[in-house]
mmCIF file of C-alpha atoms and ligand atoms in Angstrom:
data_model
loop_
_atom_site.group_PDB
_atom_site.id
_atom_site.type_symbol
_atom_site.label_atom_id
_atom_site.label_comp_id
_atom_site.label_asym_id
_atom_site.label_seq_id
_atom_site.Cartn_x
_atom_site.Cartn_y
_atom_site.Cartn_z
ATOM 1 C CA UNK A 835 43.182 24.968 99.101
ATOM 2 C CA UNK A 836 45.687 25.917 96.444
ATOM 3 C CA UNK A 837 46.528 23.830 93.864
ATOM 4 C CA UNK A 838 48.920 24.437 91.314
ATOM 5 C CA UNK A 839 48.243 23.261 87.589
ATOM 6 C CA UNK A 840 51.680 23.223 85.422
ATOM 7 C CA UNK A 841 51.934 23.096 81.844
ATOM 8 C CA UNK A 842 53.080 20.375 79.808
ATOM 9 C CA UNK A 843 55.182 20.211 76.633
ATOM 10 C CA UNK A 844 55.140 17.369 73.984
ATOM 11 C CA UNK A 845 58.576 16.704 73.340
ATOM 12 C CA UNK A 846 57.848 13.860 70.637
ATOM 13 C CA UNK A 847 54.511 13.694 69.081
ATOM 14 C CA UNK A 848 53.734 11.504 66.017
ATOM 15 C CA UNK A 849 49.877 11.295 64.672
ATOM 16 C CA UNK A 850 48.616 8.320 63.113
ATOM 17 C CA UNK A 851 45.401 9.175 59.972
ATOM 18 C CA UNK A 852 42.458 9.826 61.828
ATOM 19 C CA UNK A 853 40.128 7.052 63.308
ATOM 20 C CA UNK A 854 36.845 6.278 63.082
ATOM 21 C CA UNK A 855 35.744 8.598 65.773
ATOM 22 C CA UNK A 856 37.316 11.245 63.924
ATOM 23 C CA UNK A 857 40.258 11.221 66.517
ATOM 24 C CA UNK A 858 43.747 10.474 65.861
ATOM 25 C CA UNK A 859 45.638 7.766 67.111
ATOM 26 C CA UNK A 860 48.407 9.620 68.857
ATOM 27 C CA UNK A 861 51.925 8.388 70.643
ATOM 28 C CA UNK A 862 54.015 11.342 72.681
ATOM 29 C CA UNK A 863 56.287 11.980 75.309
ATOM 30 C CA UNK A 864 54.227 14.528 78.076
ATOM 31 C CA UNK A 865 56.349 16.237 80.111
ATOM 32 C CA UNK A 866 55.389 19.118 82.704
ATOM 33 C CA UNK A 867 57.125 22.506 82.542
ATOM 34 C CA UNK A 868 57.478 25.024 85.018
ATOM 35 C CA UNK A 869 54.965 27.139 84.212
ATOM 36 C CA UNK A 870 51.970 27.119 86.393
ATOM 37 C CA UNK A 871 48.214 28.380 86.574
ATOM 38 C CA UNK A 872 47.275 28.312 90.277
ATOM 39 C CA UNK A 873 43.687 27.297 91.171
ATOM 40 C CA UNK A 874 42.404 28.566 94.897
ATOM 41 C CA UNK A 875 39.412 26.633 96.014
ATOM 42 C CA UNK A 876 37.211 26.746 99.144
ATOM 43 C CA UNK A 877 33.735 25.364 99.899
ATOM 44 C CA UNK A 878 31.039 27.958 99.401
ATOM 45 C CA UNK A 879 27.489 28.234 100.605
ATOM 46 C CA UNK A 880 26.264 29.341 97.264
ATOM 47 C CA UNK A 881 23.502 27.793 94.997
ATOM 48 C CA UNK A 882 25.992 26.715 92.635
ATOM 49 C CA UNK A 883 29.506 26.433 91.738
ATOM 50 C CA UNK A 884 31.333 29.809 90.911
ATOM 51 C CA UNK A 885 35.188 30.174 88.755
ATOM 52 C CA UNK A 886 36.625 33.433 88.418
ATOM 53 C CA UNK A 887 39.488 33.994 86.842
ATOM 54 C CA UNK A 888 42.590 37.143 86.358
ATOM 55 C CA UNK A 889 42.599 36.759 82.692
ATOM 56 C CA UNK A 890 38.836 38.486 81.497
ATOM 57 C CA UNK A 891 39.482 36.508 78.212
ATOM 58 C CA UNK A 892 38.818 33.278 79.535
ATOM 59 C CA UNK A 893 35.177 31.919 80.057
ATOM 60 C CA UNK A 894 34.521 31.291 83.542
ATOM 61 C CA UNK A 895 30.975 30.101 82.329
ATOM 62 C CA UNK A 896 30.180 26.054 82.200
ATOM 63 C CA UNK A 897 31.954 25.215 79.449
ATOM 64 C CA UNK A 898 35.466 25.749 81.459
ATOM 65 C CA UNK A 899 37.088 22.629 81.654
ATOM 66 C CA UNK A 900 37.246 23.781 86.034
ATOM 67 C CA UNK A 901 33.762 23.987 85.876
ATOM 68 C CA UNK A 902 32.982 20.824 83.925
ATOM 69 C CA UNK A 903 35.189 18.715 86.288
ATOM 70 C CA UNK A 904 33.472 19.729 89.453
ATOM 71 C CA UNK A 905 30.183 18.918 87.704
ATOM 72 C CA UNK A 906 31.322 15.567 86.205
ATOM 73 C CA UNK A 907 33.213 14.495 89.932
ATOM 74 C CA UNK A 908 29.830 15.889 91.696
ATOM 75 C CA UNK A 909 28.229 13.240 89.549
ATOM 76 C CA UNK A 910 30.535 11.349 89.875
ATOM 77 C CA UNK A 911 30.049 10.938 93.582
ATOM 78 C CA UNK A 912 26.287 11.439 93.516
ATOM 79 C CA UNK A 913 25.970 8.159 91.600
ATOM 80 C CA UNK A 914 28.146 6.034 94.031
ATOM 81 C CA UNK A 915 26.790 7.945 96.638
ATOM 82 C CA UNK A 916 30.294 8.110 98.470
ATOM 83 C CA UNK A 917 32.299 11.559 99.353
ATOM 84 C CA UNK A 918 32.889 12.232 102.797
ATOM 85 C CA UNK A 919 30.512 15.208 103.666
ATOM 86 C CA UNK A 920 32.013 18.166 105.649
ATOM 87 C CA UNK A 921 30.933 16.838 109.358
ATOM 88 C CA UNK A 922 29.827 20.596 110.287
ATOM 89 C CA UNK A 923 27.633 21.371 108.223
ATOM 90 C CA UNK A 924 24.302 20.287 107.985
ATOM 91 C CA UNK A 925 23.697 17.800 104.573
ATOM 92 C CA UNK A 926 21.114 18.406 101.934
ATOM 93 C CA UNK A 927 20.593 14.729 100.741
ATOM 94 C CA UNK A 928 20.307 15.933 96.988
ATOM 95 C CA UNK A 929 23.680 17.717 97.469
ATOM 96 C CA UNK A 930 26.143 15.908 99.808
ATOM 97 C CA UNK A 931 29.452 17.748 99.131
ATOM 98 C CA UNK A 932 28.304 21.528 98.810
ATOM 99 C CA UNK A 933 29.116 23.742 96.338
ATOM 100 C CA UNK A 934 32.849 25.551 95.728
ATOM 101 C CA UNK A 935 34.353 28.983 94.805
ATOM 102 C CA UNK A 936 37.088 28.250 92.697
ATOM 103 C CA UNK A 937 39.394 31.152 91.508
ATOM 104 C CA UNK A 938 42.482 30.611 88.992
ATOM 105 C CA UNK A 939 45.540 32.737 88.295
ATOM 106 C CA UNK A 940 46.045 32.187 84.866
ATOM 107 C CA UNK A 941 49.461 31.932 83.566
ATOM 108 C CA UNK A 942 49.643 29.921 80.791
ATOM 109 C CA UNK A 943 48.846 31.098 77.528
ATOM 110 C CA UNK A 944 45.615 29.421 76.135
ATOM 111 C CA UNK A 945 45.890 28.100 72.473
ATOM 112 C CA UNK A 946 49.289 27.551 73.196
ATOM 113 C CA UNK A 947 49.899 23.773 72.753
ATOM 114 C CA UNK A 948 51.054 24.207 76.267
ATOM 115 C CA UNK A 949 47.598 22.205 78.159
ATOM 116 C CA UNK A 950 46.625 24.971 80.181
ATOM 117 C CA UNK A 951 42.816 24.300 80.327
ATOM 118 C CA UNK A 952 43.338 20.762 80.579
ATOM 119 C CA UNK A 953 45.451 20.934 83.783
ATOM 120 C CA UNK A 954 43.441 23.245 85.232
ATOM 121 C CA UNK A 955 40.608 20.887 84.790
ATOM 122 C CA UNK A 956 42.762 17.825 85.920
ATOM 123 C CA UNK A 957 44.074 19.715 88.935
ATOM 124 C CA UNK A 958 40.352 20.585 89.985
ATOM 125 C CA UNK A 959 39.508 16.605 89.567
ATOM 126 C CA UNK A 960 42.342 15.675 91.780
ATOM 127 C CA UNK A 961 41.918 18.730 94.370
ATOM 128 C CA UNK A 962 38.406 17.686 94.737
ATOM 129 C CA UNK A 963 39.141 14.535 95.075
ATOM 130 C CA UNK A 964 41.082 15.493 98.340
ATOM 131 C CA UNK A 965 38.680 17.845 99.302
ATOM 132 C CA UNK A 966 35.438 15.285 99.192
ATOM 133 C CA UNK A 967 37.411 12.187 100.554
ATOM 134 C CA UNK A 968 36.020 10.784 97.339
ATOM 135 C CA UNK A 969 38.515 7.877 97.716
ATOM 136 C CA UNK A 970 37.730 6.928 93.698
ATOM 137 C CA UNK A 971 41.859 6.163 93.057
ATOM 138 C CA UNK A 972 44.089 7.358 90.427
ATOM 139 C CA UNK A 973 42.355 4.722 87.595
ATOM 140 C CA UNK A 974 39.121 6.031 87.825
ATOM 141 C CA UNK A 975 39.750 9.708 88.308
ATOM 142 C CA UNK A 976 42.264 9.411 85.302
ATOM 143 C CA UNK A 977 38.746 7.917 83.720
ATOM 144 C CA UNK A 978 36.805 11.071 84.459
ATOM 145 C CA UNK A 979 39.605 13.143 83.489
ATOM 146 C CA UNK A 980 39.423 11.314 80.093
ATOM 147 C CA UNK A 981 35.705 11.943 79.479
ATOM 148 C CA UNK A 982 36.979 15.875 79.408
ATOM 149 C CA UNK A 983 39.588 15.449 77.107
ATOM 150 C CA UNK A 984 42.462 13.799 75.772
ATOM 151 C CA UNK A 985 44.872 15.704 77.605
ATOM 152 C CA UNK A 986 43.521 15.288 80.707
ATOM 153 C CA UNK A 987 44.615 11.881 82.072
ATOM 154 C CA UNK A 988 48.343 13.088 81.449
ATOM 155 C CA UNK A 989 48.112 15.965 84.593
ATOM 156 C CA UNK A 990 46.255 13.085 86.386
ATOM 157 C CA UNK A 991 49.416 10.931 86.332
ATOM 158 C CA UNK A 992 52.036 13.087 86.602
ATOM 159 C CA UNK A 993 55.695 14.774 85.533
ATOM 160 C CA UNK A 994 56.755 12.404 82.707
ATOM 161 C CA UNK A 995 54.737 10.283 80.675
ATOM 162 C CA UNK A 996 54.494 8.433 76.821
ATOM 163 C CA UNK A 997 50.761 9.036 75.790
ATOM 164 C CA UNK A 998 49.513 6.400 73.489
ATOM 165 C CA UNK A 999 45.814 5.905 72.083
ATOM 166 C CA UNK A 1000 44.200 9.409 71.718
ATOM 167 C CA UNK A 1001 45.999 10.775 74.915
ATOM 168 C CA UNK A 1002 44.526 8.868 77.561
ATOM 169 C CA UNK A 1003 46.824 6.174 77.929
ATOM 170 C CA UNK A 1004 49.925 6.805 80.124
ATOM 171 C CA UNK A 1005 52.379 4.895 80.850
ATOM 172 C CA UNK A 1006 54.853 7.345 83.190
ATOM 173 C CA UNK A 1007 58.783 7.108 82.792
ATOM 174 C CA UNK A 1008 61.500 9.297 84.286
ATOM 175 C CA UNK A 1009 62.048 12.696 82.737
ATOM 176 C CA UNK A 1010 64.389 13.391 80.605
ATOM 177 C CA UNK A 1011 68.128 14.328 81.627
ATOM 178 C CA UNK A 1012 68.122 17.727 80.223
ATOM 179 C CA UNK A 1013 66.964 20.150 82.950
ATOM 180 C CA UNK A 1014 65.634 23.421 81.302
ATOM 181 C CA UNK A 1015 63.198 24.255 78.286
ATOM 182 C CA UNK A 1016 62.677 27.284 76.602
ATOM 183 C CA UNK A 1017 59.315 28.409 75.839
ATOM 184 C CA UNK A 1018 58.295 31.122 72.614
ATOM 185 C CA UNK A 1019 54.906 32.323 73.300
ATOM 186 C CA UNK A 1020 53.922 34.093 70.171
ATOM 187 C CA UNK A 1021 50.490 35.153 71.500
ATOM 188 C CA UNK A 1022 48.311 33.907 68.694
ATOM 189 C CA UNK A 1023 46.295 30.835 69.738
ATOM 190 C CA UNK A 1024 45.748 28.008 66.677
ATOM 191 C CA UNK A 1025 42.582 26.220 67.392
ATOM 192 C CA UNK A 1026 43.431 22.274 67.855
ATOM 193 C CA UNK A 1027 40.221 21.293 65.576
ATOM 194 C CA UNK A 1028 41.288 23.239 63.009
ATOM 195 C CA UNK A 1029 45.023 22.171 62.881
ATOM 196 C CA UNK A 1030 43.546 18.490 62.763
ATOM 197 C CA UNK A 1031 41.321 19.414 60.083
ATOM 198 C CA UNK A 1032 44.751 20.759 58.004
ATOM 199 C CA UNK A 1033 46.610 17.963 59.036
ATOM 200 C CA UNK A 1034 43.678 15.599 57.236
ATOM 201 C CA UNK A 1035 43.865 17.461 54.115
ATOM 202 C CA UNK A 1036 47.169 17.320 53.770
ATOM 203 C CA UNK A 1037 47.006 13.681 54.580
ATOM 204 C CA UNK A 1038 50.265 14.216 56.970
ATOM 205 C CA UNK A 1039 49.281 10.953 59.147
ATOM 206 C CA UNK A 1040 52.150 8.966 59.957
ATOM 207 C CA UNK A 1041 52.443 5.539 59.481
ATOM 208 C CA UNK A 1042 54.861 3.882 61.519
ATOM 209 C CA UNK A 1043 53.738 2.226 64.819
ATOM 210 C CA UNK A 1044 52.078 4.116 67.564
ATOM 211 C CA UNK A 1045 52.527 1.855 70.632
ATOM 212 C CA UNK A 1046 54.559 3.420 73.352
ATOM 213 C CA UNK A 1047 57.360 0.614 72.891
ATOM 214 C CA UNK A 1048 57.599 1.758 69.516
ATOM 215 C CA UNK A 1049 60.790 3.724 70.589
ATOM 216 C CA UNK A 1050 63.753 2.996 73.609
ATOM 217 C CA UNK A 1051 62.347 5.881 75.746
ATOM 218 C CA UNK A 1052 65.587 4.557 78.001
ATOM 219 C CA UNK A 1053 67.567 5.434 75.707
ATOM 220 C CA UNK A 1054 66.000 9.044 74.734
ATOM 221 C CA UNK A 1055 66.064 9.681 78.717
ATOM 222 C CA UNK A 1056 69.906 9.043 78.903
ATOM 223 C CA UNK A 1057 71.046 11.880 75.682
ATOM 224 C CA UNK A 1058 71.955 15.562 76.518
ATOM 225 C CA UNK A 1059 69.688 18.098 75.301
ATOM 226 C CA UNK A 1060 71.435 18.648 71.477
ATOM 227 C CA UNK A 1061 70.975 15.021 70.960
ATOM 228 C CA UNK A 1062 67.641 14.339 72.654
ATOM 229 C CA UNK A 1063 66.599 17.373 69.992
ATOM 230 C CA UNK A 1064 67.762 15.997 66.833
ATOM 231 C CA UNK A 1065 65.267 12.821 67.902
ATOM 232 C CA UNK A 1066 62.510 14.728 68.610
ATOM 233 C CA UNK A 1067 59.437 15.292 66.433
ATOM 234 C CA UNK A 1068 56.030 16.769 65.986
ATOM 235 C CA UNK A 1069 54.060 15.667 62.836
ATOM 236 C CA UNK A 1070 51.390 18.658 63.308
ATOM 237 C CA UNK A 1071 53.939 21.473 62.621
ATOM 238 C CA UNK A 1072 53.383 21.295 58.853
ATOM 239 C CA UNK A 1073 49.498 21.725 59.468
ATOM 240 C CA UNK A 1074 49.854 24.399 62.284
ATOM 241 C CA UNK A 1075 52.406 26.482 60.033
ATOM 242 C CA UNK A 1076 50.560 26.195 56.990
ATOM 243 C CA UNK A 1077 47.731 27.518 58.970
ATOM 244 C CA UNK A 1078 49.955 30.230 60.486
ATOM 245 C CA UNK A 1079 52.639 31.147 58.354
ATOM 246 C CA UNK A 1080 54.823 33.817 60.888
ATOM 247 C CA UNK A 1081 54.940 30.890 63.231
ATOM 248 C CA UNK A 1082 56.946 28.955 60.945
ATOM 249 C CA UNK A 1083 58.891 32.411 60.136
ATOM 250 C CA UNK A 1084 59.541 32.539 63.834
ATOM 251 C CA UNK A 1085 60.612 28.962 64.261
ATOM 252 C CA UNK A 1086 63.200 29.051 61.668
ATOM 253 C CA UNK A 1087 64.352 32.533 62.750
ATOM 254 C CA UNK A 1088 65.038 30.959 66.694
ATOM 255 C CA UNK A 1089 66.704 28.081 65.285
ATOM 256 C CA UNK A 1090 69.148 30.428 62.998
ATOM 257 C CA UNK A 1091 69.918 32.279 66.246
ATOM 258 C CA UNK A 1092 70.058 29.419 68.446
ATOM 259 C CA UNK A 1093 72.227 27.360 66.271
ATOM 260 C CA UNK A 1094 69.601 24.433 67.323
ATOM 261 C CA UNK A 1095 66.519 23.006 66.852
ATOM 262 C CA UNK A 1096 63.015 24.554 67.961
ATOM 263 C CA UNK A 1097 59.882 22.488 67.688
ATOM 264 C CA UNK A 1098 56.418 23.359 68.833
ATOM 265 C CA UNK A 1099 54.193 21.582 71.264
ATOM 266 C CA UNK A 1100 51.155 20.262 70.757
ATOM 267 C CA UNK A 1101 48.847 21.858 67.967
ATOM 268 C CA UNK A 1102 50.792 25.207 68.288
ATOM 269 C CA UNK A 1103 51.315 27.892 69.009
ATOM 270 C CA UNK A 1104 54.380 27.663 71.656
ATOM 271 C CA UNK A 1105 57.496 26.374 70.472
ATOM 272 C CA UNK A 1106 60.652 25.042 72.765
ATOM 273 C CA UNK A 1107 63.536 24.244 72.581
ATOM 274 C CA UNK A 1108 65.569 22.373 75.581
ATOM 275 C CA UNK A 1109 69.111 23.201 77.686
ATOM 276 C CA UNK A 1110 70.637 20.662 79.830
ATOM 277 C CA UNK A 1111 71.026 23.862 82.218
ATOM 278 C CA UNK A 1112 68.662 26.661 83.449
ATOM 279 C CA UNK A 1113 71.375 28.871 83.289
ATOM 280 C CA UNK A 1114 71.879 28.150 79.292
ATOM 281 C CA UNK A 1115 68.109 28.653 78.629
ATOM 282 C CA UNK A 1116 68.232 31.904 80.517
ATOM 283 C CA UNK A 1117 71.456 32.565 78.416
ATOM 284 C CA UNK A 1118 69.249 32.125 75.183
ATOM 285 C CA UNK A 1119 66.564 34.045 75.610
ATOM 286 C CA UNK A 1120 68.490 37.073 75.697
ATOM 287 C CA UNK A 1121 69.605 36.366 72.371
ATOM 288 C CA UNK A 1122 66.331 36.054 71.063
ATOM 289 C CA UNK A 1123 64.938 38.932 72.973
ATOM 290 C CA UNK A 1124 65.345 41.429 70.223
ATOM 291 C CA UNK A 1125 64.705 39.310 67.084
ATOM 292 C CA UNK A 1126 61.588 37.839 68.197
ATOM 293 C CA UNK A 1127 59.617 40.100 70.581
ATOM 294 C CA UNK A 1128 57.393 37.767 72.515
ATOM 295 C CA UNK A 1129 57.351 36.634 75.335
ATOM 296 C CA UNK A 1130 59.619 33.773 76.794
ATOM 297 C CA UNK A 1131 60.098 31.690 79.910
ATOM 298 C CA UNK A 1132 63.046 29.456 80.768
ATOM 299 C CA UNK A 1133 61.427 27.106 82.801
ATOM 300 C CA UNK A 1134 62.929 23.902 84.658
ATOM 301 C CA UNK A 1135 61.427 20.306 82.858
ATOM 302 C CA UNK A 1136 59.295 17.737 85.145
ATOM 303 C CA UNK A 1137 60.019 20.467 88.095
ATOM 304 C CA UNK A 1138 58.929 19.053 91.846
ATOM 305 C CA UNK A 1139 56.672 21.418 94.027
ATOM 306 C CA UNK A 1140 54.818 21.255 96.630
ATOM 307 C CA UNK A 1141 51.208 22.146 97.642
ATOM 308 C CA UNK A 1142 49.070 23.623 100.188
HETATM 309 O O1 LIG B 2533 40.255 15.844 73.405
HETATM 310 P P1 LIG B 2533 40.347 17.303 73.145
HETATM 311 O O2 LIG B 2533 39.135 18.064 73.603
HETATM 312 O O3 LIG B 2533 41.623 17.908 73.628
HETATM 313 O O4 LIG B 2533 40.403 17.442 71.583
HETATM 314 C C1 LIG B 2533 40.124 18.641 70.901
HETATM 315 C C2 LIG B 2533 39.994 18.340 69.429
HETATM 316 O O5 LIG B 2533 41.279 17.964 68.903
HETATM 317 C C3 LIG B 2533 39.102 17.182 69.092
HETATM 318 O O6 LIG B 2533 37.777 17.595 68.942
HETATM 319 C C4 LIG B 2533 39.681 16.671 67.796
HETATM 320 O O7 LIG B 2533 39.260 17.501 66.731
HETATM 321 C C5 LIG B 2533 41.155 16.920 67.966
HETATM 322 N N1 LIG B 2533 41.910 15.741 68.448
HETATM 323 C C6 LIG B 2533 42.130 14.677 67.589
HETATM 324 N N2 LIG B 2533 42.839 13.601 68.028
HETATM 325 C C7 LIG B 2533 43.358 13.552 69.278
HETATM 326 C C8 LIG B 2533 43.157 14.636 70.175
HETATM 327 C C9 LIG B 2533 42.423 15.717 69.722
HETATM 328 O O8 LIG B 2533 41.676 14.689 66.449
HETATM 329 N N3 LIG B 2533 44.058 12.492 69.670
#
């Protein structure tokens, strides 16, 4: 099975003061990017799950968020006692869907603000899903996926979504009309507790309402890229610049050069900027080639693929 996990960019993100659980209240518009990590997966008989993965600086241990969502599904399914057991093989009762061999191809760049690890983890829910005839439904695997993190549920849903609460509410809309993103991949990772903890001391919360009506997505979805820009925000840059200085140096230099404005996604450190064409984003990168010297992708928005 091969399963492609894309990457997602927060076009608008605005972060309330943190909650009592230490969380913040969150609301943003998730869309996926073209930019994929591909996840192969086959049954194995092995005495336990295995990851392996083309980048040697990720963990492939069991704190990878592929790893932890083939443990929390197995238990998932151990509990209920449902999964459809593969009908050849013979059926350990303590162990009724086997164990798997998962490798990734790892594309996008971790610490990025980009949700690499989380769709790789959401991808492996929903693969195994498939694979185990688990029949659980969208609501309770988006559920699981919640339990690894607040990204999660997003990749569970789909292409286009306002995320409310700390992440795991999504309520999916249409993507938005322009076609093409830009990515800056600086190659630093920020750590996403650490640009919280900033954001706290420098008491950055915002305080305007965080429901996803809050703001006429409708109207957002109908404006050409220049315009849909000049609405977008993301109330962590302060913290995640402050933190990392040359990424704010970087930000201001690609807007100078682009003539428009660059925001990052997430908690850093990629930063976008959006073309209503694929052939303009193309276009820009070559003028930032030179300046900036990192890499770059022009990428489609909310692209459609299929799978194997
Ligand atoms: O949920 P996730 O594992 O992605 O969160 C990583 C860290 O980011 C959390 O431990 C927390 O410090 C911070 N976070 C937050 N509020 C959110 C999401 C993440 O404070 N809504």
């Amino acid at each position: 099975m091969h399963v492609l996990a894309p990457a997602k960019i927060n076009l608008h993100l605005r972060v309330g003061p943190p909650r009592q659980d230490g969380f913040h209240p969150l609301l943003s518009w998730m869309v996926t990017v073209g930019l994929f990590d591909t996840l192969s997966i086959e049954r194995a008989l092995a005495a336990s799950d295995t990851l392996s993965c083309d980048d040697p600086a990720l963990a492939v241990d069991n704190t990878n968020l592929v790893l932890r969502a083939v443990a929390l599904l197995r238990q998932e399914i151990e509990a209920r006692g449902s999964g459809a057991p593969d009908a050849a093989r013979t059926v350990p009762k303590d162990d009724p869907v086997g164990k798997v061999k998962i490798s990734l191809a790892k594309r996008i760049p971790t610490g990025s603000g980009l949700g690499g690890g989380s769709s790789d983890g959401a991808r492996t829910l929903v693969a195994l899903d498939r694979l185990w005839s688990t029949g659980l439904g969208a609501e309770r695997l988006s559920a699981l996926a919640a339990r690894l993190g607040s990204d999660l549920p997003f990749f569970i849903e789909g292409r286009s979504a306002i995320c409310a609460g700390r992440g795991e509410r999504v309520v999916p809309i249409a993507p938005p009309a322009p076609k093409a993103v830009v990515l800056v991949l600086p190659g630093f990772h920020l750590s996403t507790p650490a640009v919280y903890r900033e954001f706290d001391r420098q008491q950055l919360g915002c305080r305007s309402s965080l429901e996803p009506d809050a703001i006429d997505w409708g109207q957002w979805q109908s404006l050409r890229a220049e315009a849909l820009l000049q609405q977008l925000v993301n109330d962590l840059e302060p913290a995640a610049f402050a933190l990392e200085p040359q990424l704010g140096k970087m930000r201001t230099l690609a807007e100078r050069l682009l003539g428009r404005t660059v925001r990052m996604s997430g908690s850093g450190s990629a930063l976008f900027t959006l073309y209503d064409t694929l052939e303009e984003a193309t276009a820009a990168i070559i003028v930032l080639r030179e300046a900036l010297r990192v890499r770059m992708e022009a990428v489609p928005v909310a692209p459609q693929y299929e799978e194997d």
